mmCIF file of C-alpha atoms in Angstrom:
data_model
loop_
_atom_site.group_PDB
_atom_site.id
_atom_site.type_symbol
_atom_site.label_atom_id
_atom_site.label_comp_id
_atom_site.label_asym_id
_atom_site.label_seq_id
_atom_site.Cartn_x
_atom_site.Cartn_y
_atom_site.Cartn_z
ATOM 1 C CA UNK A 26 -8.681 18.354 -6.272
ATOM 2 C CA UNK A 27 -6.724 14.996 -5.643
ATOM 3 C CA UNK A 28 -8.840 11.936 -6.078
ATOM 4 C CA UNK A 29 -7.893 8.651 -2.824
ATOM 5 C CA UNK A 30 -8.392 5.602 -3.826
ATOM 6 C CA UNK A 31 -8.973 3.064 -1.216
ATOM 7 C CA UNK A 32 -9.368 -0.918 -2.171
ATOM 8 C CA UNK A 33 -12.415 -0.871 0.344
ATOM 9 C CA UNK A 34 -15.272 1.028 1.211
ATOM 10 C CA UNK A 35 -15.153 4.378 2.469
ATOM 11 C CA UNK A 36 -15.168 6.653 4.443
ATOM 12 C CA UNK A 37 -11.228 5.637 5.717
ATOM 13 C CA UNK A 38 -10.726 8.851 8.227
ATOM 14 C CA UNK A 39 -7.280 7.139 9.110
ATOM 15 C CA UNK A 40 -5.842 7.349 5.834
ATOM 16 C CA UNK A 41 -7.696 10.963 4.907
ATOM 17 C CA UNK A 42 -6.302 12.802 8.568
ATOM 18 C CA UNK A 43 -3.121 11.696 7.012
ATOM 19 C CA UNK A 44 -3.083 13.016 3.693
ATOM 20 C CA UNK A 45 -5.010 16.321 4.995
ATOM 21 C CA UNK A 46 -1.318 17.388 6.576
ATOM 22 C CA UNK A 47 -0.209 17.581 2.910
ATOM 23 C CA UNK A 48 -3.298 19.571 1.666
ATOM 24 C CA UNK A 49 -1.408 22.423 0.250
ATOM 25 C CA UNK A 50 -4.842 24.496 -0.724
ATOM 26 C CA UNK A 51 -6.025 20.909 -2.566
ATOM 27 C CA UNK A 52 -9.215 19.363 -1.417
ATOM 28 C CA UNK A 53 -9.190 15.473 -0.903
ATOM 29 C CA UNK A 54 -11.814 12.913 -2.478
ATOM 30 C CA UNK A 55 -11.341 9.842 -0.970
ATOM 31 C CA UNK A 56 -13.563 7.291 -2.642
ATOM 32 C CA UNK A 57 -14.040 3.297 -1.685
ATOM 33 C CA UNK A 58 -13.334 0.972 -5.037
ATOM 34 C CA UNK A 59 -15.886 -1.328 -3.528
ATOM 35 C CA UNK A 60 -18.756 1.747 -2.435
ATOM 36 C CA UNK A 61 -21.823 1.097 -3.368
ATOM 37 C CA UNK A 62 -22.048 -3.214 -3.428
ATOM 38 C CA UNK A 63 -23.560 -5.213 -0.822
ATOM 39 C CA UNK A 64 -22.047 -7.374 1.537
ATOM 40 C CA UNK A 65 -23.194 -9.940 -0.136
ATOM 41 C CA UNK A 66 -21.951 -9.022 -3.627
ATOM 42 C CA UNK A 67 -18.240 -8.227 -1.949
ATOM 43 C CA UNK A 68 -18.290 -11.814 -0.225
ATOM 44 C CA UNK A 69 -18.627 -13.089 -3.929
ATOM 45 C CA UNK A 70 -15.754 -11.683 -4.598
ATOM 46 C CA UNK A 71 -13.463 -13.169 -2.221
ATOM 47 C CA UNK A 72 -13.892 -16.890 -3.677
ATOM 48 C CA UNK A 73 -12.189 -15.907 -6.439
ATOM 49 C CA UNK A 74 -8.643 -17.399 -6.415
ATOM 50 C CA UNK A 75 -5.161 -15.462 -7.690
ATOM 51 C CA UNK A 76 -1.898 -14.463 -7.615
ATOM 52 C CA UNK A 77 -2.038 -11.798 -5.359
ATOM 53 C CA UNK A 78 -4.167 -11.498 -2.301
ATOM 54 C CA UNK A 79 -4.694 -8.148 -0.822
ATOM 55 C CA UNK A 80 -6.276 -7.129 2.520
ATOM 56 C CA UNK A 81 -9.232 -4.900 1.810
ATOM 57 C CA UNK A 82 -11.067 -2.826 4.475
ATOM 58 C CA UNK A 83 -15.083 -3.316 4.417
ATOM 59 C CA UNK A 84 -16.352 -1.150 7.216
ATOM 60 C CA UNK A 85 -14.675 -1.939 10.242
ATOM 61 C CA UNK A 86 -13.645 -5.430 9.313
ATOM 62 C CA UNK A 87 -11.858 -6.829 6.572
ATOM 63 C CA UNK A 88 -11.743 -9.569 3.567
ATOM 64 C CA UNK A 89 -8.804 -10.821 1.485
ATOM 65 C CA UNK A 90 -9.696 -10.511 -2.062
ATOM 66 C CA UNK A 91 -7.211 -10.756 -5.310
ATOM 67 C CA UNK A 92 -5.625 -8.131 -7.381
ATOM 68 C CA UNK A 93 -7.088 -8.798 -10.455
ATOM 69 C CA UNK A 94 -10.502 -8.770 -9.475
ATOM 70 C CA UNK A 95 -10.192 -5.148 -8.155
ATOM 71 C CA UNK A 96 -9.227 -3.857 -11.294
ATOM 72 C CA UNK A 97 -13.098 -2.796 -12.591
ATOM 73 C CA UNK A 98 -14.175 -1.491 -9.561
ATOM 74 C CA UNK A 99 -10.925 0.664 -9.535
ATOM 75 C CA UNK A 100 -11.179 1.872 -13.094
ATOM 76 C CA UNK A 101 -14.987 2.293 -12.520
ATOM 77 C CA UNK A 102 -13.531 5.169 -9.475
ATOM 78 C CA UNK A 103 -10.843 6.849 -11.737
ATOM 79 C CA UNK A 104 -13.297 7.665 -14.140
ATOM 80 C CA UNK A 105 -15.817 9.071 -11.484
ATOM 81 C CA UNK A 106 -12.783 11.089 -9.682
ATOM 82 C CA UNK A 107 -11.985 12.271 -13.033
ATOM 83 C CA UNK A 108 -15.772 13.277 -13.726
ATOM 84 C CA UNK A 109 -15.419 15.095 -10.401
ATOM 85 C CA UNK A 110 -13.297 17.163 -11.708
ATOM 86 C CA UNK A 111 -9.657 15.719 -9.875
ATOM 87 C CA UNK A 112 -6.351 16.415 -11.365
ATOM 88 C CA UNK A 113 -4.744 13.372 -10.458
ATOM 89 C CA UNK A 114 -5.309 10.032 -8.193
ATOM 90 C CA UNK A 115 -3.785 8.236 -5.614
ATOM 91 C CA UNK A 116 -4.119 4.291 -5.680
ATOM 92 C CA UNK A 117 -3.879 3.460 -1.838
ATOM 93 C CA UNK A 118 -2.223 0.439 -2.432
ATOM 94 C CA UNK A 119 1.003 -0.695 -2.573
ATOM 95 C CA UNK A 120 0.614 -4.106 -3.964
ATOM 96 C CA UNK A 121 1.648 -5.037 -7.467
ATOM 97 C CA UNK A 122 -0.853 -3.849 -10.139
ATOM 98 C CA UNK A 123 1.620 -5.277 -13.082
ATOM 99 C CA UNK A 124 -1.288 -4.068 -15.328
ATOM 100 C CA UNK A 125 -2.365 -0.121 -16.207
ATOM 101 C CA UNK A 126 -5.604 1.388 -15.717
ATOM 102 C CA UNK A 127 -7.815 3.145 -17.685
ATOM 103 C CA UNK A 128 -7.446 6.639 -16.922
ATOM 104 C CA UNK A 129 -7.470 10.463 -18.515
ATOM 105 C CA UNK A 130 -5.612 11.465 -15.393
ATOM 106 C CA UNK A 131 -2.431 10.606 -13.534
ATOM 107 C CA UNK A 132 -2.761 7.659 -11.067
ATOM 108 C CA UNK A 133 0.331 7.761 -8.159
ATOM 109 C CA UNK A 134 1.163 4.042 -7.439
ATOM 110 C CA UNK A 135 2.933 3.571 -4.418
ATOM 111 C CA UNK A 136 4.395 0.584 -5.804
ATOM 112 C CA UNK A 137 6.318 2.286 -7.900
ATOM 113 C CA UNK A 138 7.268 4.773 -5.313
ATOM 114 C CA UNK A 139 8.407 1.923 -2.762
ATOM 115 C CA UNK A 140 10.441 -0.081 -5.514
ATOM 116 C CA UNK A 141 12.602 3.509 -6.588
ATOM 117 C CA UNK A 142 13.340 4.207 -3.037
ATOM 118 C CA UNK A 143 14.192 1.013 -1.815
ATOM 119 C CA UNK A 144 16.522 0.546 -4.997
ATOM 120 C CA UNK A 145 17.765 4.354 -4.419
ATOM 121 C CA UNK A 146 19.144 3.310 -0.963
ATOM 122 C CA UNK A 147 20.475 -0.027 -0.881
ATOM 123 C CA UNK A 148 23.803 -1.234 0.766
ATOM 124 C CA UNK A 149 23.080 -5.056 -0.573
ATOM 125 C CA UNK A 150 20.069 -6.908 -1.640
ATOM 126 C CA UNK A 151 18.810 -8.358 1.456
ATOM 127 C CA UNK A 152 15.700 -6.838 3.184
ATOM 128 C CA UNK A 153 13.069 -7.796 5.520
ATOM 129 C CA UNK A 154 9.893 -7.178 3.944
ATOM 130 C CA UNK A 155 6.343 -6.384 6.547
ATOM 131 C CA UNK A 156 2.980 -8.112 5.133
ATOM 132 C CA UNK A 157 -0.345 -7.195 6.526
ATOM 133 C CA UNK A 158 -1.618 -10.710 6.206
ATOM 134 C CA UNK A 159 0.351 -14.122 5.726
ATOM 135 C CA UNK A 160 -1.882 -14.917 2.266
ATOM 136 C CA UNK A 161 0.360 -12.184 0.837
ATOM 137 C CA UNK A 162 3.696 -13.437 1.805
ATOM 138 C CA UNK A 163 4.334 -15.602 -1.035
ATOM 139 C CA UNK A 164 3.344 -13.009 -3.751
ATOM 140 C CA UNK A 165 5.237 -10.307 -2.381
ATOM 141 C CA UNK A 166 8.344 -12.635 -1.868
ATOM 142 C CA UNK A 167 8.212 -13.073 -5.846
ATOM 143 C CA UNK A 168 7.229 -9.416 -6.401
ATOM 144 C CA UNK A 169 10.963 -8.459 -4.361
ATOM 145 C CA UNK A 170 12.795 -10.869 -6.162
ATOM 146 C CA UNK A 171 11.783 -9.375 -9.413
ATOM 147 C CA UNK A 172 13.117 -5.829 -8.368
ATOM 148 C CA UNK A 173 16.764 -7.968 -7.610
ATOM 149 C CA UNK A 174 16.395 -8.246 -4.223
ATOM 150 C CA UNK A 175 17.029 -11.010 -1.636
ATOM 151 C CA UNK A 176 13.903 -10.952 0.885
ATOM 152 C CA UNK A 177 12.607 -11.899 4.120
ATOM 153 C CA UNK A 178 9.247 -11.615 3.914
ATOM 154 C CA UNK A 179 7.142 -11.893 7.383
ATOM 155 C CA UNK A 180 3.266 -11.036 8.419
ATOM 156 C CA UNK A 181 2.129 -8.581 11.033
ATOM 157 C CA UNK A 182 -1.431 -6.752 10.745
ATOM 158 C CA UNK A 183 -1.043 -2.941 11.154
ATOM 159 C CA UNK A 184 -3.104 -3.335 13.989
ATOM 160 C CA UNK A 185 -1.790 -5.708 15.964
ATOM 161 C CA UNK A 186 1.683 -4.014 15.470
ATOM 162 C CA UNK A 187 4.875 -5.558 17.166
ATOM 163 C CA UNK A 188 8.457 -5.276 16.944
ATOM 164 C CA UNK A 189 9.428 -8.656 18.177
ATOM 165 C CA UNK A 190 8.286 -10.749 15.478
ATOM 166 C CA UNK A 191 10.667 -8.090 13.286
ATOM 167 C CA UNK A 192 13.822 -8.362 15.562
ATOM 168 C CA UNK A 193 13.236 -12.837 15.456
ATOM 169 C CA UNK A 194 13.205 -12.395 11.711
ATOM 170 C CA UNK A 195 16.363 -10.505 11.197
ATOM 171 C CA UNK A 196 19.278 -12.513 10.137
ATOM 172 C CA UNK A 197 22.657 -12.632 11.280
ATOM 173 C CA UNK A 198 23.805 -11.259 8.775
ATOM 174 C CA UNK A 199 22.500 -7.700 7.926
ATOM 175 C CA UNK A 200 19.838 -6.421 6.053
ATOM 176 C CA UNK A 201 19.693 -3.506 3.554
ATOM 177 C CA UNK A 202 16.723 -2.035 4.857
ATOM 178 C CA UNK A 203 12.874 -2.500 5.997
ATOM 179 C CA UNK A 204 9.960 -2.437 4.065
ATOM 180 C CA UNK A 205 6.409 -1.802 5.396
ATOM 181 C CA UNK A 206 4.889 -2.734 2.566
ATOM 182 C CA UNK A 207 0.858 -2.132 2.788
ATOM 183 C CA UNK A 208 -0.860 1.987 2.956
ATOM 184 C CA UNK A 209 -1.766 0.769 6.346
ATOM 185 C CA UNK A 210 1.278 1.361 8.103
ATOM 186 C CA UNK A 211 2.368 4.662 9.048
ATOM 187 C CA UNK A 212 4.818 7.157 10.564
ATOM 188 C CA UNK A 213 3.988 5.768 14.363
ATOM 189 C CA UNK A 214 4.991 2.026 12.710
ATOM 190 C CA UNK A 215 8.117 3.071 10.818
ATOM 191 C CA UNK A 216 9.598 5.045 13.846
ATOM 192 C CA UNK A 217 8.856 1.942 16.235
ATOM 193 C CA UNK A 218 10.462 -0.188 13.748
ATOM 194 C CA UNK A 219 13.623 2.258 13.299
ATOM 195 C CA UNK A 220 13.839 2.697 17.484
ATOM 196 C CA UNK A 221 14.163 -1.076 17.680
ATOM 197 C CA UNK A 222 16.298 -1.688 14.696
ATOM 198 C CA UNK A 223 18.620 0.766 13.931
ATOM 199 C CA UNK A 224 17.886 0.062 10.396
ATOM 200 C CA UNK A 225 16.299 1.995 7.854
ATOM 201 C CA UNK A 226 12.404 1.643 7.220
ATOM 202 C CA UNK A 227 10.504 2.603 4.939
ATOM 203 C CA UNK A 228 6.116 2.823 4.790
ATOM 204 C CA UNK A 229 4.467 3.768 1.282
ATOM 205 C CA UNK A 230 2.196 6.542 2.567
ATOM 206 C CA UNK A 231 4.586 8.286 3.619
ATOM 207 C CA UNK A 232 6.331 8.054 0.617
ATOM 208 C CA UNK A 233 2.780 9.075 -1.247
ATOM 209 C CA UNK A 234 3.103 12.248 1.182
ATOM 210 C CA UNK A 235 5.985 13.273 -0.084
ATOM 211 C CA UNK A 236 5.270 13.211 -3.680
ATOM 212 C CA UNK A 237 1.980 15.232 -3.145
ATOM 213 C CA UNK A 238 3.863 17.606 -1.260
ATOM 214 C CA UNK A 239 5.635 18.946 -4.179
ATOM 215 C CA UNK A 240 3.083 19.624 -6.628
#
């Protein structure tokens, strides 16, 4: 069994139908870090401030809370994955957990993942980097230019997807590649992007895909 990881609440069909393509005789566990609170105890958890603000599911709607304050409630879902009997887990996030968790079994971060491809296929530093919400912009502009990049970092919600704002924020002079960087995008986004843009894109999940497709 392969343990999902999703910064929310569960269920999250959308990002299960995904992975189910890749099943490969595994079964999928897909498990919210925040199942099980209230509302009200998650809406405590949004006044704290941080470093880096992710975009969290609850339900159908969804709160910005920061990195850090994820990380027990994560742990806390490892160790019940692991209990479950699941070989390894995948953190559905590709934000920048610059700490390690607590864990007797492998944990795929698609951080890593996105950094080692990007690096893997650049012409030049400069990329154009896709935020699901504009709190985020500033930490993932520093989180690029610690991996030696130059980047143009820009906000567009997964589901209120357009290529315009994309095409306004390209530069004269070109870009390396594009980086959908949240679990939230998918295949549909990337090859709208590409159409548009001619340039290489690139979303984590599929990225995660790939990995679990060769074990």
């Amino acid at each position: 069994m392969i343990g999902l990881i999703t910064l929310g609440t569960s269920p999250r069909l959308d990002l299960l139908s995904y992975f189910e393509e890749y099943r490969r005789g595994d079964k999928f566990i897909l498990v919210g870090a925040l199942d099980g609170l209230s509302n009200d105890s998650i809406k405590k958890l949004t006044v704290h401030e941080g470093n880096y603000p992710l975009s969290v599911r609850i339900g159908t709607q969804s709160e910005v809370i920061d990195i850090e304050v994820l990380k027990p409630f994560i742990e806390k879902q490892i160790n019940h994955l692991h209990e479950l009997g699941c070989k390894r887990a995948v953190l559905l996030c590709s934000g920048e957990f610059d700490f390690f968790f607590k864990s007797q079994i492998p944990i795929i971060r698609p951080s890593f993942l996105l950094e080692g491809t990007v690096k893997a296929n650049q012409n030049n530093k400069n990329i154009l980097v896709v935020s699901p919400i504009k709190e985020q912009i500033a930490a993932n502009e520093k989180k690029w230019r610690s991996y030696g990049f130059n980047p143009i970092v820009i906000a567009i919600p997964p589901t209120d997807f357009s290529c315009e704002q994309i095409k306004n924020a390209l530069p004269n002079d070109c870009v390396s590649q594009i980086v959908l960087d949240c679990i939230s995008y998918t295949r549909e986004h990337r090859l709208l992007v590409e159409k548009q843009t001619n340039w290489n894109t690139w979303t984590p999940i599929e990225l995660v895909g790939g990995i679990l497709n060769l074990y």
